[in-house]
Amino acid sequence: MNETEFNLHFIPLFPLLGAVFNLLLGKQLLRSLGDRLGREVVHLVAIGAIAFSCFFTISAVFEVMVGQDYDRLVDSVYPWIVSGDLHIGFDLVLDHLSAVMCLVITGVGLLIHIFSVGYMAKDPDYGRYFAYLNLFCAAMLILVLGKSLVLTFVGWEGVGVCSYLLIGFWFTDDAKATAGRKAFIMNRVGDFGFILGMLLIYTVVGSLDVDAIARACALGEQSPLVQKLIFGVPIATVATMLLFVGCTGKSAQIPLFTWLPDAMAGPTPVSALIHAATMVTAGVYLIVRLNFLFALAPVTMAVIAVIGAATALFAATIGITQNDIKKVLAYSTVSQLGYMFLAAGMGAWVAAIFHLVTHAFFKACLFLGSGAVIEACHHNQDIRTMGGLREKMPVTAGTFFVSCLAIAGIFPFAGFFSKDEILLHAYANESRGIFTPGGMELNYILYSLGALAALCTSFYMFRLYYLTFEGKFRGDHHTWHHYVREHWIMSLPLVILAGFAAIGGLLGWPHVFGGVIHIDHVLEQWLEPITSLSGTYGGEYTVGVREQFLHEGHVGSGMELTGMAIGLGIGIAGWVFARRLYLDGPSEQAAMLAKRFSALHAASSAKYWVDEIYDVLFVKPVRMIGQLCHQVGDMLLIDGVGVQGTAGAVGVLGTLTKAWHNGNVRRYLASLTFGVAILLGVIYLNPQVSRGDILPKNAAGERELAPDIGLRRTFGAQSVNMDLFWGLFKIHLPGKAEQDAAARRGPPGGEIIRAPALEPAKNPDGRPLNGGAGGQP
Amino acid sequence: MTFALGPVPLLPEPAAAAGQATTASAQALVDMVHLAPMMIVGIWSLIVLVADAFARPGLRRFQQTLTLLGLGLAVLAAVGQFGHYEYDGGIEVFSGFLYVDQFALLVDLGILGVAGAVVLFAGDYNRSHRFEYGEHESLVLIATFGVMILAHAGDLVALFLGIETMSIAVYVMVGARWNSRQSPEAALKYFVMGAFSSGLLLMGIALVYGATGVTGLDQLSHEVSTVFTKWRAAQDYVAVVEAPEGFPAGMVDMAQDKVALGIAPAALLIPGVLLVLGALLFKVSAVPFHMWTPDAYEGAPSPTTAFMAAGVKIGAFAALLKLFVGTFIVGSLVQAPYGWTSVVLWLAAATMIVGNLAAVRQTNVKRLLAYSSVAHVGYLLVGVVAAASFYGDRPAKGYLPTADEHAWASNAGDTAVASILYYLLAYAVATLGAFACVSWLGRDKKEASAAHEWSGLAQRHPGIALGMTVCLLSLMGMPPMGGFFGKLFVFRSAFEHGSEALRIVVVIAVVNSVIGAVYYLRLIVSMYFRPPLERDLGHVEGRGAPVVLAAAAALSVLIGIGADAMMQRCRLASAGFRIPPSEARAERVDELRAQWEQREAEADRKAAQEEGQQPGQKAGQQPGQQPDEKAQVEVPAAAAPSAEGGTPPAEAEALDDGG
């Protein structure tokens, strides 16, 4: 591993500074510099920040990493948490994986910042918007650059917060604010799993540094992560499952996907950046980042693959019947993320990242296009009232179409390559015999699900395209005649992104075509230092197709070509089907089909009632518990008894205490005397002292100290009042014994001892002087 | 067996023989140099007093400057001494009448700071309230001198002298405001109560002396255990006395004598110790000896109140620590049923409860702060009990402690004493700031001490309000401030000691901190969120109080942020606290210093290693050389007299101890 130090912290620092600038000064600028100039300053700062980040990343990756042949650039910014054995540094690392992510984040982020200038041009909260956008980029960059999982988690939460802020950007609209809350809360559910997973890893590895985890995984099957069990399951499996729970939240997979469609309440560029290109792919990034760990947990991998495939199909079927342009794209995003998890679950790390990248291009382009459409149609999002917009906005329509081709998997657009690679993996990676439902190998099921989802994808995307841009306009005249003209600042990002969507496939040129045009699978070679870890550590999950293709011969070129042909056929079939049904607006055939499959149609358009089910299962019970806690716990116990009661009690006691101090010196002196009496009394009136039996005893069972300075026997024998201060004035002999002795001897002995020990033996009758003074026979 | 009842003088052996007179006077000179800070303050108090005779009413500022100069000299001397190896083991001066050790020097530094601050803002205050008097600075110096005697005391008599010197000067300062009715009243109350407690103290000292025949603290710590040994030796005869049947009458009588002789010293010592304790508890104003506190604090001029709240408390706690944590460390005297800790522990709980509850209802800021200071005494007493329990528990366990246990207990006890010192200093700083603010508000015989007069202070004087807020938050125990770490250290020490009662009281203390937050926050709220009074009450002219307030606020934060470094200094002062000045104590300090050096070296090595690892192969050669270079540079730095901050010292250590 060839690494060097590099000032990586500049990458997230600049967006952060931009965010701080706009948060503090944004509003002020608009007010003091005038609307026009103020907006210029705001967006120039924001765009400048992200542009700097972008160019810095590019130079770091291409000049330092590629040019000088380094595998990793690291930056130990400062020791962040140091507590006992726990050392967590604020360490950033730019390796091959985070390089890809950083390029996507800053590149797509830059374009979306530029697009936002047009989209948000009339918004009064201009500064706040760009501040949040910059803040998001900073958090996302920390997420991918973090060397330790803790730092990744910081970014993970940071993007969650920014997502919440941006979904609820127009928070005066209650529905939008609610959508923001929903996104945040569902993400927190996932984060719970993330935290538990991290802690579990920490208990075994003793560190959350990714390198340390990799070292712990290096032993493969002998690793403590596999050897140690928790509830009879290897810790690696449990931990990865928990981490995957976090991923399902952030990346909107079953069962935590319902927040993403609602998140469309935010401004559309936000949907493009956060809810399509970057944040929602964090889960995929995390799995690939920890590929060596996941490779040790085959059960988790199978679960990931199944959930990914199921999500892909499930969301795709919902997408078919949606009528909100952004909702369709949202479900499409969920579906495409499912593909990525399917790939990750198959151990096809490269394919997952490849699809992540291409998806970032075409989905961002689609979202931005939809944003342009929404802007043009005066914030109308219903595609049933659109149509024929190609005439009015040719650039948007063109780029939208290119992206549709890409997402539908039509050769030679980007999606074709990435999706085919995933489907090929799904088909070729024979399952490890973990799940064989119905006697069928898992991989065939996954392949079928994926292929079916691809058909749906192609269909709903072209349905969307045709309903929006082709046919006749179905809205009102006013909108048609007063549509918002395309502006270069919004078209430019579209064109660039469409360009990437078209040629992005070159990043992952299949080997089977290697002979035709000699291009390597660039991404696979680039990511090899990362993905090879799971090959060497995990054993089972080698690098997927390439390994099998080259070494094991499982996947022949014939199979690969067949897979491509099927994929292309599916894509074209969906396209043709959609074109027939929707070229001139919703056709009667479409309505007939909907009627024939009315149950399915209803289920799909109602999103399978998932939200309603969750509402009944989780939201309502939690609300009820919350209500109960509020009424009983908060209002009654804490507010009533706790706060009011305590305050009242303290007040009463305080008044009493205050009344005690009445300023009278006599009382003060009495109190002082009382204090001295307490001090002495605690010893002289101590029941322990007066009983004498339970005094501390030494090892031999003898009493350590005789209780004779206390009141033990004097209580019974003599007056108490004398004895309280007895020790102060004279030495007192044990009362009872004394009386006994005196009874034997006659008259009682003297009470005051006068230096007796000096001549005890000199007394003629052998008795000491004190006894003899009054007790002469 | 030599035992004497009654006032048989048992003087310590005369140290100087006839021929050594000249060396003795030379020795006295050397001793004076060792006592430089104290001597400077003492002499300066006279100089200032003389200067007053030549001062015209308009030129009082000169005395202030002069006093500050003297205090500055004393601080310089103390800074030069504190942390110096020479004082590691402690030095006995004037034949053991006074000690010069790290503990005393740290307390010196604290009290000198307090005195300097009070002198800084008292002049303005007195002028503005029209009762300027020339003796003030001199009185402050005399009181400071008294506190320093307490810190240095190596003898019960020195202790008594220190307390009286301090108290009498403070009585005068309390009553010095002739144009107010409250001030003489407060002085009289304080004086009557103080005289009573002095009587208790003297009586206690007499009894202790009667029991042991010595007054020097190091002999005392030895003699006290002899007292209990004698008592224990009388055990064999108890059985005879209890069941005399079967014994010859002569034998029974002899046994009675033996028992009487055995218990006599203890019978004198225990009440004596308790009376001394009562007197000291009065000085620190613990419940139920606290009644004078609110009246005296309210009636006294605010700068004097500041001195009482910060300076007198430091002195009284120094005395309390010296006697009860450093000297009377015998298991039987610490532990129930004959020990004092059980009662003081619950008095501590009562002190914080009463202090906080009374403060909640106060509408007068000075009374409020007075009660809050009572509450703080409660927290501090918990630490005192913890420290004494660590030192004193060992013999009381009923078996001889192993070497490890011994070391652990001594170490934990030292840490507890260090925590108390830290708490005291943090408290003194914050409370000085608070009283500086109180004294700044109001003018012309009218102090703005009613809470409602503080409303909206932040609008009128944002800087003052900010400084006051920081000080109040520190008193409240808000994390970045020093007060928080003081509480943390003290409570942690107390909690570490396994005793259940201590733990319960720690819980009570934590609950009380929350109650305390109520009145501090209420004051802050009224400063920031209430509209200001229509009539501006004005403020004292001069920069003294704002400067002190700003410094106190800054120091509160600094002490909190640099808690490690501060704690390290306190730890140095408390190392081997229970051992009288000797080589053994120096060894403890040496051990501590060696630990720090080792830790520092380790930290350096680790840092160098990490630096070495991270750059990987490329930079692989550089770190290999770095540690050596660093070590060479660091050795003289580590050997420097004053312990430098920046290493993870006592806190980490305390954590290691199992907190």
PDB file of C-alpha atoms in Angstrom, chain B residues 210-289:
ATOM      1  CA  GLY B 210      -3.389  17.661  78.045  1.00  0.00           C
ATOM      2  CA  ALA B 211      -3.866  14.284  76.453  1.00  0.00           C
ATOM      3  CA  THR B 212      -0.674  14.211  74.474  1.00  0.00           C
ATOM      4  CA  GLY B 213       1.656  16.726  76.035  1.00  0.00           C
ATOM      5  CA  VAL B 214       2.697  18.160  72.712  1.00  0.00           C
ATOM      6  CA  THR B 215       1.442  20.845  70.386  1.00  0.00           C
ATOM      7  CA  GLY B 216       3.633  20.354  67.333  1.00  0.00           C
ATOM      8  CA  LEU B 217       1.643  18.787  64.527  1.00  0.00           C
ATOM      9  CA  ASP B 218       4.198  16.155  63.602  1.00  0.00           C
ATOM     10  CA  GLN B 219       4.600  15.021  67.196  1.00  0.00           C
ATOM     11  CA  LEU B 220       0.847  15.157  67.566  1.00  0.00           C
ATOM     12  CA  SER B 221       0.256  12.837  64.677  1.00  0.00           C
ATOM     13  CA  HIS B 222       2.533  10.395  66.419  1.00  0.00           C
ATOM     14  CA  GLU B 223       1.208  10.950  69.926  1.00  0.00           C
ATOM     15  CA  VAL B 224      -2.387  10.561  68.893  1.00  0.00           C
ATOM     16  CA  SER B 225      -1.757   7.014  67.918  1.00  0.00           C
ATOM     17  CA  THR B 226       0.085   6.448  71.198  1.00  0.00           C
ATOM     18  CA  VAL B 227      -3.050   7.530  72.999  1.00  0.00           C
ATOM     19  CA  PHE B 228      -5.000   4.774  71.394  1.00  0.00           C
ATOM     20  CA  THR B 229      -2.212   2.311  71.913  1.00  0.00           C
ATOM     21  CA  LYS B 230      -2.409   3.044  75.631  1.00  0.00           C
ATOM     22  CA  TRP B 231      -6.117   2.582  75.554  1.00  0.00           C
ATOM     23  CA  ARG B 232      -5.737  -0.668  73.758  1.00  0.00           C
ATOM     24  CA  ALA B 233      -3.121  -1.750  76.301  1.00  0.00           C
ATOM     25  CA  ALA B 234      -5.717  -1.353  79.034  1.00  0.00           C
ATOM     26  CA  GLN B 235      -7.939  -3.968  77.430  1.00  0.00           C
ATOM     27  CA  ASP B 236      -6.512  -6.855  79.364  1.00  0.00           C
ATOM     28  CA  TYR B 237      -7.660  -5.305  82.604  1.00  0.00           C
ATOM     29  CA  VAL B 238     -11.180  -4.603  81.473  1.00  0.00           C
ATOM     30  CA  ALA B 239     -12.146  -8.213  81.884  1.00  0.00           C
ATOM     31  CA  VAL B 240     -10.898  -8.109  85.448  1.00  0.00           C
ATOM     32  CA  VAL B 241     -12.831  -4.992  86.231  1.00  0.00           C
ATOM     33  CA  GLU B 242     -15.971  -6.278  84.605  1.00  0.00           C
ATOM     34  CA  ALA B 243     -15.951  -9.616  86.359  1.00  0.00           C
ATOM     35  CA  PRO B 244     -13.999  -9.131  89.570  1.00  0.00           C
ATOM     36  CA  GLU B 245     -15.224 -12.378  91.155  1.00  0.00           C
ATOM     37  CA  GLY B 246     -12.367 -14.693  91.760  1.00  0.00           C
ATOM     38  CA  PHE B 247      -9.691 -12.058  91.606  1.00  0.00           C
ATOM     39  CA  PRO B 248      -7.928 -10.811  94.691  1.00  0.00           C
ATOM     40  CA  ALA B 249      -9.059  -7.385  95.717  1.00  0.00           C
ATOM     41  CA  GLY B 250      -5.639  -5.849  95.098  1.00  0.00           C
ATOM     42  CA  MET B 251      -5.602  -7.162  91.642  1.00  0.00           C
ATOM     43  CA  VAL B 252      -9.022  -5.686  90.926  1.00  0.00           C
ATOM     44  CA  ASP B 253      -7.969  -2.306  92.138  1.00  0.00           C
ATOM     45  CA  MET B 254      -4.816  -2.410  90.129  1.00  0.00           C
ATOM     46  CA  ALA B 255      -6.837  -3.343  87.093  1.00  0.00           C
ATOM     47  CA  GLN B 256      -9.090  -0.415  87.734  1.00  0.00           C
ATOM     48  CA  ASP B 257      -6.095   1.855  87.796  1.00  0.00           C
ATOM     49  CA  LYS B 258      -4.695   0.407  84.645  1.00  0.00           C
ATOM     50  CA  VAL B 259      -8.005   0.918  82.897  1.00  0.00           C
ATOM     51  CA  ALA B 260      -8.255   4.460  84.173  1.00  0.00           C
ATOM     52  CA  LEU B 261      -4.739   5.265  83.054  1.00  0.00           C
ATOM     53  CA  GLY B 262      -5.290   3.684  79.729  1.00  0.00           C
ATOM     54  CA  ILE B 263      -8.443   5.537  78.908  1.00  0.00           C
ATOM     55  CA  ALA B 264      -7.555   8.881  80.420  1.00  0.00           C
ATOM     56  CA  PRO B 265      -5.643  10.331  77.458  1.00  0.00           C
ATOM     57  CA  ALA B 266      -8.358   9.225  75.076  1.00  0.00           C
ATOM     58  CA  ALA B 267     -10.993  10.703  77.328  1.00  0.00           C
ATOM     59  CA  LEU B 268      -9.223  14.023  77.013  1.00  0.00           C
ATOM     60  CA  LEU B 269      -8.227  13.755  73.415  1.00  0.00           C
ATOM     61  CA  ILE B 270     -11.579  12.904  71.915  1.00  0.00           C
ATOM     62  CA  PRO B 271     -13.537  15.841  73.329  1.00  0.00           C
ATOM     63  CA  GLY B 272     -10.570  18.078  72.613  1.00  0.00           C
ATOM     64  CA  VAL B 273     -10.468  17.079  69.009  1.00  0.00           C
ATOM     65  CA  LEU B 274     -14.204  17.559  68.736  1.00  0.00           C
ATOM     66  CA  LEU B 275     -14.050  21.036  70.217  1.00  0.00           C
ATOM     67  CA  VAL B 276     -11.314  22.037  67.790  1.00  0.00           C
ATOM     68  CA  LEU B 277     -13.422  20.600  65.032  1.00  0.00           C
ATOM     69  CA  GLY B 278     -16.405  22.631  66.171  1.00  0.00           C
ATOM     70  CA  ALA B 279     -14.380  25.819  66.123  1.00  0.00           C
ATOM     71  CA  LEU B 280     -13.056  25.150  62.643  1.00  0.00           C
ATOM     72  CA  LEU B 281     -16.503  24.233  61.392  1.00  0.00           C
ATOM     73  CA  PHE B 282     -17.603  27.595  62.675  1.00  0.00           C
ATOM     74  CA  LYS B 283     -14.856  29.288  60.690  1.00  0.00           C
ATOM     75  CA  VAL B 284     -15.827  27.522  57.490  1.00  0.00           C
ATOM     76  CA  SER B 285     -19.485  28.154  58.390  1.00  0.00           C
ATOM     77  CA  ALA B 286     -20.849  24.664  58.271  1.00  0.00           C
ATOM     78  CA  VAL B 287     -24.349  23.958  59.529  1.00  0.00           C
ATOM     79  CA  PRO B 288     -25.239  24.461  62.384  1.00  0.00           C
ATOM     80  CA  PHE B 289     -22.349  26.861  62.957  1.00  0.00           C
TER      81      PHE B 289
END
